[in-house]
């Protein structure tokens, strides 16, 4: 201390002696000339540190460096994980198209083959022709009915009357078959087709009733003599049903004749029906 006082006043410098603090001359530069230790400083500690710089312990520096390296490693691993893998063969994948798939074409299958459509509707001419076929059958049945009724009326023999009754029963069955066949036809393409079919069905039903009534009359006439056949209730019922059948067939012909003329089909009258 005495030596220090001989050279000038002293002051405490906390940065002297490598940061441990020490007494220095007040008139002297605390840092001293570059490369020389400040007076009072320990020469073994090296030059005094710059007080404007903040120093950190070595262990803190090591921790900071290690943390930075660890963070960089995490970033590299994450980037590799989320990076999409290239497709096999070195070709880039085709971009996917968003949105709903295009609607399938109606009437087609997945293989592109068209599905078979339902049965086609018959044309108006085809429907008219189908009705005319039934009318042709009705005309042939009518003649058999007329022949059977005349056989009963004549009463030529007991067997002829019995055969006539059997023929009349069979005619009634065939009339009902005509009605069934007519019901199976689709006549929606014909003008006035449905009402014409209703009138024809009614006429054939009355004809079937008349056939059965005349068949019963044949049973009543067994044992008769020529010219003396009784006109029983069955006979009268047959006549009445025949009249109703004729009326219904006239209604049918009023609707049917324009159709038959249009498609070149045969003309018919009530006697033929």
Short mmCIF file of N, CA and C in Angstrom, two decimals, residues 7-165:
data_model
loop_
_atom_site.label_atom_id
_atom_site.label_comp_id
_atom_site.label_asym_id
_atom_site.label_seq_id
_atom_site.Cartn_x
_atom_site.Cartn_y
_atom_site.Cartn_z
N UNK A 7 3.22 6.48 -5.58
CA UNK A 7 3.05 6.73 -7.03
C UNK A 7 1.77 7.48 -7.34
N UNK A 8 0.94 7.76 -6.41
CA UNK A 8 -0.29 8.48 -6.68
C UNK A 8 -1.47 7.86 -5.95
N UNK A 9 -2.58 8.56 -5.95
CA UNK A 9 -3.76 8.01 -5.27
C UNK A 9 -4.23 6.73 -5.93
N UNK A 10 -4.82 5.83 -5.13
CA UNK A 10 -5.31 4.51 -5.59
C UNK A 10 -6.84 4.50 -5.52
N UNK A 11 -7.42 3.62 -6.34
CA UNK A 11 -8.88 3.38 -6.29
C UNK A 11 -9.16 1.90 -6.52
N UNK A 12 -10.27 1.48 -6.04
CA UNK A 12 -10.64 0.05 -6.22
C UNK A 12 -11.29 -0.13 -7.57
N UNK A 13 -10.74 -1.07 -8.32
CA UNK A 13 -11.29 -1.39 -9.66
C UNK A 13 -11.80 -2.82 -9.62
N UNK A 14 -13.12 -2.98 -9.78
CA UNK A 14 -13.71 -4.33 -9.69
C UNK A 14 -13.35 -5.21 -10.87
N UNK A 15 -12.86 -4.61 -11.96
CA UNK A 15 -12.48 -5.42 -13.13
C UNK A 15 -11.02 -5.81 -13.11
N UNK A 16 -10.27 -5.29 -12.13
CA UNK A 16 -8.86 -5.64 -12.06
C UNK A 16 -8.67 -7.08 -11.64
N UNK A 17 -7.47 -7.60 -11.88
CA UNK A 17 -7.11 -8.97 -11.48
C UNK A 17 -8.05 -9.98 -12.12
N UNK A 18 -8.33 -9.80 -13.43
CA UNK A 18 -9.16 -10.79 -14.15
C UNK A 18 -10.57 -10.84 -13.64
N UNK A 19 -11.12 -9.69 -13.17
CA UNK A 19 -12.50 -9.68 -12.70
C UNK A 19 -12.60 -9.91 -11.21
N UNK A 20 -11.47 -10.21 -10.53
CA UNK A 20 -11.52 -10.44 -9.09
C UNK A 20 -11.47 -9.13 -8.31
N UNK A 21 -11.12 -8.01 -8.98
CA UNK A 21 -11.03 -6.70 -8.33
C UNK A 21 -9.64 -6.44 -7.76
N UNK A 22 -9.29 -5.15 -7.74
CA UNK A 22 -7.98 -4.80 -7.18
C UNK A 22 -7.78 -3.30 -7.13
N UNK A 23 -6.73 -2.84 -6.43
CA UNK A 23 -6.42 -1.42 -6.32
C UNK A 23 -5.55 -1.00 -7.48
N UNK A 24 -5.93 0.15 -8.06
CA UNK A 24 -5.16 0.69 -9.17
C UNK A 24 -4.96 2.19 -8.93
N UNK A 25 -3.93 2.77 -9.64
CA UNK A 25 -3.73 4.20 -9.52
C UNK A 25 -4.89 4.94 -10.17
N UNK A 26 -5.38 5.95 -9.53
CA UNK A 26 -6.55 6.68 -10.04
C UNK A 26 -6.23 7.38 -11.33
N UNK A 27 -4.98 7.82 -11.53
CA UNK A 27 -4.63 8.54 -12.74
C UNK A 27 -4.33 7.61 -13.89
N UNK A 28 -4.17 6.33 -13.59
CA UNK A 28 -3.80 5.38 -14.65
C UNK A 28 -5.02 4.86 -15.36
N UNK A 29 -4.83 4.43 -16.62
CA UNK A 29 -5.91 3.79 -17.41
C UNK A 29 -6.18 2.44 -16.81
N UNK A 30 -7.41 2.18 -16.38
CA UNK A 30 -7.69 0.89 -15.75
C UNK A 30 -7.32 -0.26 -16.64
N UNK A 31 -7.41 -0.05 -17.93
CA UNK A 31 -7.12 -1.17 -18.82
C UNK A 31 -5.65 -1.23 -19.12
N UNK A 32 -4.94 -0.05 -18.93
CA UNK A 32 -3.53 -0.03 -19.25
C UNK A 32 -3.30 -0.08 -20.71
N UNK A 33 -2.04 0.01 -21.11
CA UNK A 33 -1.75 -0.06 -22.53
C UNK A 33 -2.12 -1.41 -23.08
N UNK A 34 -2.38 -1.43 -24.33
CA UNK A 34 -2.74 -2.72 -24.93
C UNK A 34 -1.62 -3.71 -24.74
N UNK A 35 -2.01 -4.82 -24.30
CA UNK A 35 -1.07 -5.92 -24.12
C UNK A 35 -0.39 -5.91 -22.77
N UNK A 36 -0.60 -4.90 -21.92
CA UNK A 36 0.03 -4.87 -20.61
C UNK A 36 -1.03 -4.95 -19.54
N UNK A 37 -0.74 -5.66 -18.47
CA UNK A 37 -1.73 -5.78 -17.40
C UNK A 37 -1.82 -4.49 -16.63
N UNK A 38 -2.98 -4.26 -16.12
CA UNK A 38 -3.18 -3.06 -15.30
C UNK A 38 -2.39 -3.18 -14.04
N UNK A 39 -1.91 -2.03 -13.48
CA UNK A 39 -1.15 -2.11 -12.24
C UNK A 39 -1.98 -2.76 -11.17
N UNK A 40 -1.33 -3.55 -10.39
CA UNK A 40 -2.01 -4.28 -9.32
C UNK A 40 -2.66 -5.54 -9.77
N UNK A 41 -2.66 -5.76 -11.08
CA UNK A 41 -3.30 -6.99 -11.56
C UNK A 41 -2.32 -8.11 -11.52
N UNK A 42 -2.84 -9.31 -11.43
CA UNK A 42 -2.01 -10.51 -11.40
C UNK A 42 -1.55 -10.79 -12.80
N UNK A 43 -0.19 -10.77 -13.04
CA UNK A 43 0.25 -11.03 -14.41
C UNK A 43 -0.14 -12.39 -14.92
N UNK A 44 -0.32 -13.33 -14.05
CA UNK A 44 -0.67 -14.69 -14.52
C UNK A 44 -2.08 -14.80 -15.05
N UNK A 45 -2.91 -13.82 -14.79
CA UNK A 45 -4.31 -13.91 -15.25
C UNK A 45 -4.49 -13.42 -16.66
N UNK A 46 -3.45 -12.85 -17.29
CA UNK A 46 -3.60 -12.34 -18.67
C UNK A 46 -4.21 -10.98 -18.64
N UNK A 47 -4.45 -10.41 -19.76
CA UNK A 47 -5.01 -9.06 -19.84
C UNK A 47 -6.40 -9.00 -19.27
N UNK A 48 -6.74 -7.88 -18.68
CA UNK A 48 -8.08 -7.71 -18.07
C UNK A 48 -9.12 -7.70 -19.16
N UNK A 49 -10.25 -8.30 -18.88
CA UNK A 49 -11.32 -8.36 -19.89
C UNK A 49 -11.94 -7.00 -20.12
N UNK A 50 -12.49 -6.88 -21.37
CA UNK A 50 -13.18 -5.65 -21.73
C UNK A 50 -14.44 -5.54 -20.92
N UNK A 51 -14.60 -4.47 -20.08
CA UNK A 51 -15.82 -4.39 -19.26
C UNK A 51 -17.07 -4.21 -20.08
N UNK A 52 -16.97 -3.76 -21.36
CA UNK A 52 -18.20 -3.59 -22.18
C UNK A 52 -18.73 -4.90 -22.69
N UNK A 53 -17.90 -5.94 -22.61
CA UNK A 53 -18.34 -7.25 -23.11
C UNK A 53 -18.80 -8.10 -21.93
N UNK A 54 -19.94 -8.81 -22.18
CA UNK A 54 -20.46 -9.69 -21.14
C UNK A 54 -19.91 -11.07 -21.36
N UNK A 55 -19.34 -11.59 -20.33
CA UNK A 55 -18.76 -12.92 -20.43
C UNK A 55 -19.71 -13.95 -19.87
N UNK A 56 -19.65 -15.16 -20.42
CA UNK A 56 -20.50 -16.27 -19.97
C UNK A 56 -19.61 -17.42 -19.54
N UNK A 57 -20.03 -18.12 -18.53
CA UNK A 57 -19.26 -19.30 -18.11
C UNK A 57 -19.20 -20.29 -19.25
N UNK A 58 -18.10 -21.09 -19.30
CA UNK A 58 -17.90 -22.06 -20.37
C UNK A 58 -19.00 -23.10 -20.43
N UNK A 59 -19.51 -23.49 -19.28
CA UNK A 59 -20.54 -24.53 -19.32
C UNK A 59 -21.82 -24.04 -19.98
N UNK A 60 -22.08 -22.71 -19.83
CA UNK A 60 -23.27 -22.17 -20.50
C UNK A 60 -23.09 -22.15 -21.99
N UNK A 61 -21.87 -21.81 -22.40
CA UNK A 61 -21.60 -21.79 -23.84
C UNK A 61 -21.74 -23.17 -24.43
N UNK A 62 -21.24 -24.17 -23.75
CA UNK A 62 -21.34 -25.54 -24.25
C UNK A 62 -22.79 -25.99 -24.34
N UNK A 63 -23.59 -25.63 -23.33
CA UNK A 63 -25.00 -26.01 -23.37
C UNK A 63 -25.73 -25.35 -24.54
N UNK A 64 -25.39 -24.07 -24.78
CA UNK A 64 -26.06 -23.37 -25.89
C UNK A 64 -25.72 -24.00 -27.22
N UNK A 65 -24.40 -24.32 -27.39
CA UNK A 65 -23.99 -24.94 -28.65
C UNK A 65 -24.64 -26.30 -28.82
N UNK A 66 -24.66 -27.08 -27.73
CA UNK A 66 -25.29 -28.43 -27.81
C UNK A 66 -26.77 -28.33 -28.11
N UNK A 67 -27.48 -27.36 -27.50
CA UNK A 67 -28.92 -27.21 -27.77
C UNK A 67 -29.18 -26.82 -29.20
N UNK A 68 -28.32 -25.96 -29.75
CA UNK A 68 -28.50 -25.58 -31.15
C UNK A 68 -28.33 -26.73 -32.09
N UNK A 69 -27.29 -27.56 -31.81
CA UNK A 69 -27.09 -28.75 -32.65
C UNK A 69 -28.28 -29.68 -32.56
N UNK A 70 -28.82 -29.87 -31.34
CA UNK A 70 -29.97 -30.77 -31.18
C UNK A 70 -31.18 -30.25 -31.94
N UNK A 71 -31.42 -28.93 -31.88
CA UNK A 71 -32.56 -28.35 -32.61
C UNK A 71 -32.41 -28.54 -34.11
N UNK A 72 -31.17 -28.33 -34.61
CA UNK A 72 -30.94 -28.52 -36.05
C UNK A 72 -31.18 -29.96 -36.46
N UNK A 73 -30.81 -30.89 -35.60
CA UNK A 73 -31.06 -32.31 -35.92
C UNK A 73 -32.54 -32.61 -35.98
N UNK A 74 -33.34 -32.05 -35.05
CA UNK A 74 -34.79 -32.27 -35.06
C UNK A 74 -35.41 -31.72 -36.33
N UNK A 75 -34.95 -30.53 -36.77
CA UNK A 75 -35.50 -29.94 -37.99
C UNK A 75 -35.21 -30.82 -39.19
N UNK A 76 -33.98 -31.38 -39.29
CA UNK A 76 -33.63 -32.24 -40.42
C UNK A 76 -34.46 -33.51 -40.43
N UNK A 77 -34.65 -34.12 -39.25
CA UNK A 77 -35.44 -35.37 -39.18
C UNK A 77 -36.88 -35.11 -39.56
N UNK A 78 -37.45 -33.99 -39.07
CA UNK A 78 -38.84 -33.68 -39.38
C UNK A 78 -39.04 -33.43 -40.87
N UNK A 79 -38.10 -32.67 -41.46
CA UNK A 79 -38.21 -32.40 -42.91
C UNK A 79 -38.13 -33.67 -43.72
N UNK A 80 -37.30 -34.62 -43.31
CA UNK A 80 -37.19 -35.89 -44.03
C UNK A 80 -38.46 -36.72 -43.87
N UNK A 81 -39.08 -36.62 -42.68
CA UNK A 81 -40.28 -37.43 -42.44
C UNK A 81 -41.46 -36.95 -43.27
N UNK A 82 -41.62 -35.65 -43.39
CA UNK A 82 -42.79 -35.13 -44.11
C UNK A 82 -42.56 -35.02 -45.59
N UNK A 83 -41.32 -35.21 -46.06
CA UNK A 83 -41.04 -35.13 -47.50
C UNK A 83 -41.67 -36.32 -48.21
N UNK A 84 -42.52 -36.11 -49.24
CA UNK A 84 -43.15 -37.25 -49.93
C UNK A 84 -42.14 -38.11 -50.64
N UNK A 85 -42.34 -39.41 -50.55
CA UNK A 85 -41.44 -40.35 -51.21
C UNK A 85 -41.73 -40.37 -52.69
N UNK A 86 -40.74 -40.41 -53.53
CA UNK A 86 -40.98 -40.47 -54.98
C UNK A 86 -41.58 -41.81 -55.36
N UNK A 87 -42.45 -41.85 -56.37
CA UNK A 87 -43.06 -43.11 -56.79
C UNK A 87 -42.02 -44.03 -57.39
N UNK A 88 -42.36 -45.33 -57.39
CA UNK A 88 -41.46 -46.32 -57.94
C UNK A 88 -41.28 -46.09 -59.43
N UNK A 89 -40.09 -46.45 -59.93
CA UNK A 89 -39.82 -46.31 -61.36
C UNK A 89 -39.35 -44.93 -61.72
N UNK A 90 -39.25 -44.00 -60.74
CA UNK A 90 -38.71 -42.68 -61.02
C UNK A 90 -39.69 -41.74 -61.68
N UNK A 91 -40.96 -42.15 -61.87
CA UNK A 91 -41.93 -41.28 -62.52
C UNK A 91 -42.75 -40.57 -61.47
N UNK A 92 -43.12 -39.35 -61.76
CA UNK A 92 -43.94 -38.60 -60.81
C UNK A 92 -45.36 -39.12 -60.86
N UNK A 93 -46.02 -39.07 -59.68
CA UNK A 93 -47.39 -39.59 -59.60
C UNK A 93 -48.33 -38.64 -60.31
N UNK A 94 -49.34 -39.20 -60.95
CA UNK A 94 -50.31 -38.37 -61.65
C UNK A 94 -51.15 -37.63 -60.63
N UNK A 95 -51.43 -36.35 -60.86
CA UNK A 95 -52.24 -35.60 -59.90
C UNK A 95 -53.63 -36.18 -59.82
N UNK A 96 -54.14 -36.24 -58.58
CA UNK A 96 -55.48 -36.76 -58.38
C UNK A 96 -56.50 -35.70 -58.72
N UNK A 97 -57.62 -36.13 -59.28
CA UNK A 97 -58.68 -35.21 -59.67
C UNK A 97 -59.75 -35.27 -58.61
N UNK A 98 -60.03 -34.13 -58.02
CA UNK A 98 -61.05 -34.10 -56.98
C UNK A 98 -62.41 -33.97 -57.62
N UNK A 99 -63.44 -34.20 -56.78
CA UNK A 99 -64.81 -34.09 -57.27
C UNK A 99 -65.44 -35.46 -57.37
N UNK A 100 -66.75 -35.49 -57.53
CA UNK A 100 -67.49 -36.73 -57.61
C UNK A 100 -67.31 -37.36 -58.97
N UNK A 101 -67.40 -38.70 -59.06
CA UNK A 101 -67.25 -39.37 -60.36
C UNK A 101 -68.36 -39.00 -61.31
N UNK A 102 -68.06 -39.12 -62.60
CA UNK A 102 -69.06 -38.79 -63.62
C UNK A 102 -70.20 -39.78 -63.55
N UNK A 103 -71.44 -39.31 -63.68
CA UNK A 103 -72.59 -40.22 -63.61
C UNK A 103 -72.56 -41.22 -64.74
N UNK A 104 -73.01 -42.46 -64.41
CA UNK A 104 -73.05 -43.52 -65.42
C UNK A 104 -74.14 -43.23 -66.43
N UNK A 105 -73.88 -43.61 -67.67
CA UNK A 105 -74.86 -43.42 -68.73
C UNK A 105 -75.98 -44.42 -68.54
N UNK A 106 -77.19 -43.93 -68.56
CA UNK A 106 -78.34 -44.80 -68.35
C UNK A 106 -78.40 -45.87 -69.43
N UNK A 107 -78.72 -47.09 -68.99
CA UNK A 107 -78.84 -48.19 -69.93
C UNK A 107 -77.54 -48.85 -70.27
N UNK A 108 -76.44 -48.51 -69.56
CA UNK A 108 -75.15 -49.13 -69.83
C UNK A 108 -74.62 -49.76 -68.59
N UNK A 109 -73.74 -50.73 -68.75
CA UNK A 109 -73.12 -51.43 -67.64
C UNK A 109 -71.70 -50.93 -67.49
N UNK A 110 -71.00 -51.45 -66.43
CA UNK A 110 -69.63 -51.02 -66.18
C UNK A 110 -68.72 -51.40 -67.34
N UNK A 111 -69.00 -52.46 -68.04
CA UNK A 111 -68.15 -52.90 -69.15
C UNK A 111 -68.43 -52.15 -70.43
N UNK A 112 -69.42 -51.25 -70.41
CA UNK A 112 -69.73 -50.46 -71.59
C UNK A 112 -70.78 -51.10 -72.47
N UNK A 113 -71.30 -52.27 -72.09
CA UNK A 113 -72.32 -52.94 -72.90
C UNK A 113 -73.69 -52.45 -72.48
N UNK A 114 -74.51 -52.08 -73.41
CA UNK A 114 -75.84 -51.56 -73.10
C UNK A 114 -76.71 -52.68 -72.54
N UNK A 115 -77.48 -52.33 -71.49
CA UNK A 115 -78.39 -53.30 -70.92
C UNK A 115 -79.58 -53.50 -71.85
N UNK A 116 -80.10 -54.72 -71.91
CA UNK A 116 -81.26 -54.95 -72.78
C UNK A 116 -82.46 -54.19 -72.26
N UNK A 117 -83.18 -53.56 -73.14
CA UNK A 117 -84.38 -52.83 -72.75
C UNK A 117 -85.55 -53.78 -72.63
N UNK A 118 -86.63 -53.28 -72.03
CA UNK A 118 -87.81 -54.10 -71.85
C UNK A 118 -88.50 -54.37 -73.18
N UNK A 119 -89.54 -55.21 -73.15
CA UNK A 119 -90.24 -55.53 -74.38
C UNK A 119 -90.85 -54.29 -75.01
N UNK A 120 -90.70 -54.15 -76.31
CA UNK A 120 -91.21 -52.98 -77.00
C UNK A 120 -92.73 -53.06 -77.12
N UNK A 121 -93.38 -51.92 -77.08
CA UNK A 121 -94.83 -51.85 -77.19
C UNK A 121 -95.23 -52.08 -78.64
N UNK A 122 -96.30 -52.88 -78.83
CA UNK A 122 -96.78 -53.17 -80.18
C UNK A 122 -97.31 -51.89 -80.81
N UNK A 123 -97.15 -51.78 -82.11
CA UNK A 123 -97.66 -50.62 -82.82
C UNK A 123 -99.18 -50.71 -82.92
N UNK A 124 -99.79 -49.60 -83.31
CA UNK A 124 -101.25 -49.57 -83.43
C UNK A 124 -101.74 -50.60 -84.45
N UNK A 125 -101.01 -50.74 -85.56
CA UNK A 125 -101.43 -51.72 -86.59
C UNK A 125 -101.33 -53.14 -86.05
N UNK A 126 -100.29 -53.43 -85.30
CA UNK A 126 -100.15 -54.77 -84.72
C UNK A 126 -101.26 -55.06 -83.71
N UNK A 127 -101.65 -54.06 -82.94
CA UNK A 127 -102.73 -54.26 -81.98
C UNK A 127 -104.06 -54.50 -82.70
N UNK A 128 -104.30 -53.75 -83.76
CA UNK A 128 -105.53 -53.94 -84.52
C UNK A 128 -105.58 -55.32 -85.16
N UNK A 129 -104.44 -55.78 -85.65
CA UNK A 129 -104.39 -57.11 -86.28
C UNK A 129 -104.68 -58.20 -85.25
N UNK A 130 -104.19 -58.03 -84.02
CA UNK A 130 -104.43 -59.03 -82.98
C UNK A 130 -105.93 -59.13 -82.65
N UNK A 131 -106.62 -58.00 -82.64
CA UNK A 131 -108.07 -58.03 -82.40
C UNK A 131 -108.78 -58.73 -83.55
N UNK A 132 -108.35 -58.47 -84.78
CA UNK A 132 -109.01 -59.07 -85.94
C UNK A 132 -108.86 -60.59 -85.93
N UNK A 133 -107.75 -61.11 -85.40
CA UNK A 133 -107.59 -62.57 -85.29
C UNK A 133 -108.67 -63.16 -84.38
N UNK A 134 -108.96 -62.48 -83.28
CA UNK A 134 -110.01 -62.97 -82.37
C UNK A 134 -111.39 -62.88 -83.04
N UNK A 135 -111.62 -61.84 -83.81
CA UNK A 135 -112.91 -61.72 -84.51
C UNK A 135 -113.10 -62.84 -85.51
N UNK A 136 -112.01 -63.26 -86.15
CA UNK A 136 -112.09 -64.38 -87.10
C UNK A 136 -112.51 -65.67 -86.40
N UNK A 137 -111.95 -65.90 -85.23
CA UNK A 137 -112.32 -67.10 -84.46
C UNK A 137 -113.77 -67.03 -84.02
N UNK A 138 -114.24 -65.84 -83.64
CA UNK A 138 -115.62 -65.69 -83.20
C UNK A 138 -116.62 -65.99 -84.32
N UNK A 139 -116.21 -65.62 -85.55
CA UNK A 139 -117.11 -65.88 -86.67
C UNK A 139 -117.30 -67.37 -86.92
N UNK A 140 -116.24 -68.15 -86.81
CA UNK A 140 -116.37 -69.60 -87.01
C UNK A 140 -117.20 -70.24 -85.90
N UNK A 141 -117.07 -69.77 -84.67
CA UNK A 141 -117.87 -70.30 -83.56
C UNK A 141 -119.36 -69.99 -83.76
N UNK A 142 -119.63 -68.81 -84.31
CA UNK A 142 -121.02 -68.40 -84.50
C UNK A 142 -121.76 -69.38 -85.43
N UNK A 143 -121.04 -69.79 -86.48
CA UNK A 143 -121.72 -70.70 -87.40
C UNK A 143 -122.04 -72.04 -86.74
N UNK A 144 -121.17 -72.52 -85.89
CA UNK A 144 -121.42 -73.78 -85.18
C UNK A 144 -122.62 -73.64 -84.25
N UNK A 145 -122.78 -72.47 -83.63
CA UNK A 145 -123.92 -72.23 -82.74
C UNK A 145 -125.23 -72.24 -83.55
N UNK A 146 -125.20 -71.60 -84.69
CA UNK A 146 -126.41 -71.56 -85.53
C UNK A 146 -126.82 -72.98 -85.95
N UNK A 147 -125.84 -73.78 -86.36
CA UNK A 147 -126.13 -75.15 -86.78
C UNK A 147 -126.69 -75.97 -85.62
N UNK A 148 -126.18 -75.78 -84.40
CA UNK A 148 -126.65 -76.56 -83.25
C UNK A 148 -128.08 -76.17 -82.89
N UNK A 149 -128.41 -74.87 -82.91
CA UNK A 149 -129.77 -74.42 -82.57
C UNK A 149 -130.77 -74.97 -83.62
N UNK A 150 -130.38 -74.95 -84.89
CA UNK A 150 -131.26 -75.50 -85.92
C UNK A 150 -131.48 -77.00 -85.74
N UNK A 151 -130.46 -77.71 -85.26
CA UNK A 151 -130.60 -79.15 -85.04
C UNK A 151 -131.61 -79.43 -83.94
N UNK A 152 -131.58 -78.63 -82.89
CA UNK A 152 -132.57 -78.82 -81.81
C UNK A 152 -133.97 -78.49 -82.34
N UNK A 153 -134.10 -77.43 -83.08
CA UNK A 153 -135.39 -77.00 -83.61
C UNK A 153 -135.98 -78.07 -84.53
N UNK A 154 -135.11 -78.72 -85.31
CA UNK A 154 -135.60 -79.73 -86.24
C UNK A 154 -135.99 -81.01 -85.53
N UNK A 155 -135.25 -81.34 -84.44
CA UNK A 155 -135.52 -82.55 -83.66
C UNK A 155 -135.61 -83.77 -84.59
N UNK A 156 -134.58 -83.88 -85.44
CA UNK A 156 -134.57 -84.99 -86.39
C UNK A 156 -134.44 -86.31 -85.67
N UNK A 157 -133.67 -86.34 -84.60
CA UNK A 157 -133.50 -87.56 -83.82
C UNK A 157 -133.04 -87.16 -82.42
N UNK A 158 -133.16 -88.17 -81.55
CA UNK A 158 -132.75 -87.89 -80.17
C UNK A 158 -131.25 -87.62 -80.10
N UNK A 159 -130.47 -88.39 -80.89
CA UNK A 159 -129.02 -88.21 -80.86
C UNK A 159 -128.60 -86.85 -81.43
N UNK A 160 -129.31 -86.40 -82.47
CA UNK A 160 -128.96 -85.11 -83.06
C UNK A 160 -129.21 -83.97 -82.06
N UNK A 161 -130.26 -84.11 -81.28
CA UNK A 161 -130.54 -83.08 -80.27
C UNK A 161 -129.48 -83.10 -79.17
N UNK A 162 -129.06 -84.32 -78.74
CA UNK A 162 -128.03 -84.43 -77.71
C UNK A 162 -126.71 -83.86 -78.20
N UNK A 163 -126.35 -84.17 -79.46
CA UNK A 163 -125.10 -83.64 -80.03
C UNK A 163 -125.15 -82.11 -80.11
N UNK A 164 -126.32 -81.58 -80.42
CA UNK A 164 -126.46 -80.13 -80.50
C UNK A 164 -126.22 -79.48 -79.14
N UNK A 165 -126.73 -80.11 -78.09
CA UNK A 165 -126.52 -79.58 -76.74
C UNK A 165 -125.03 -79.57 -76.38
#
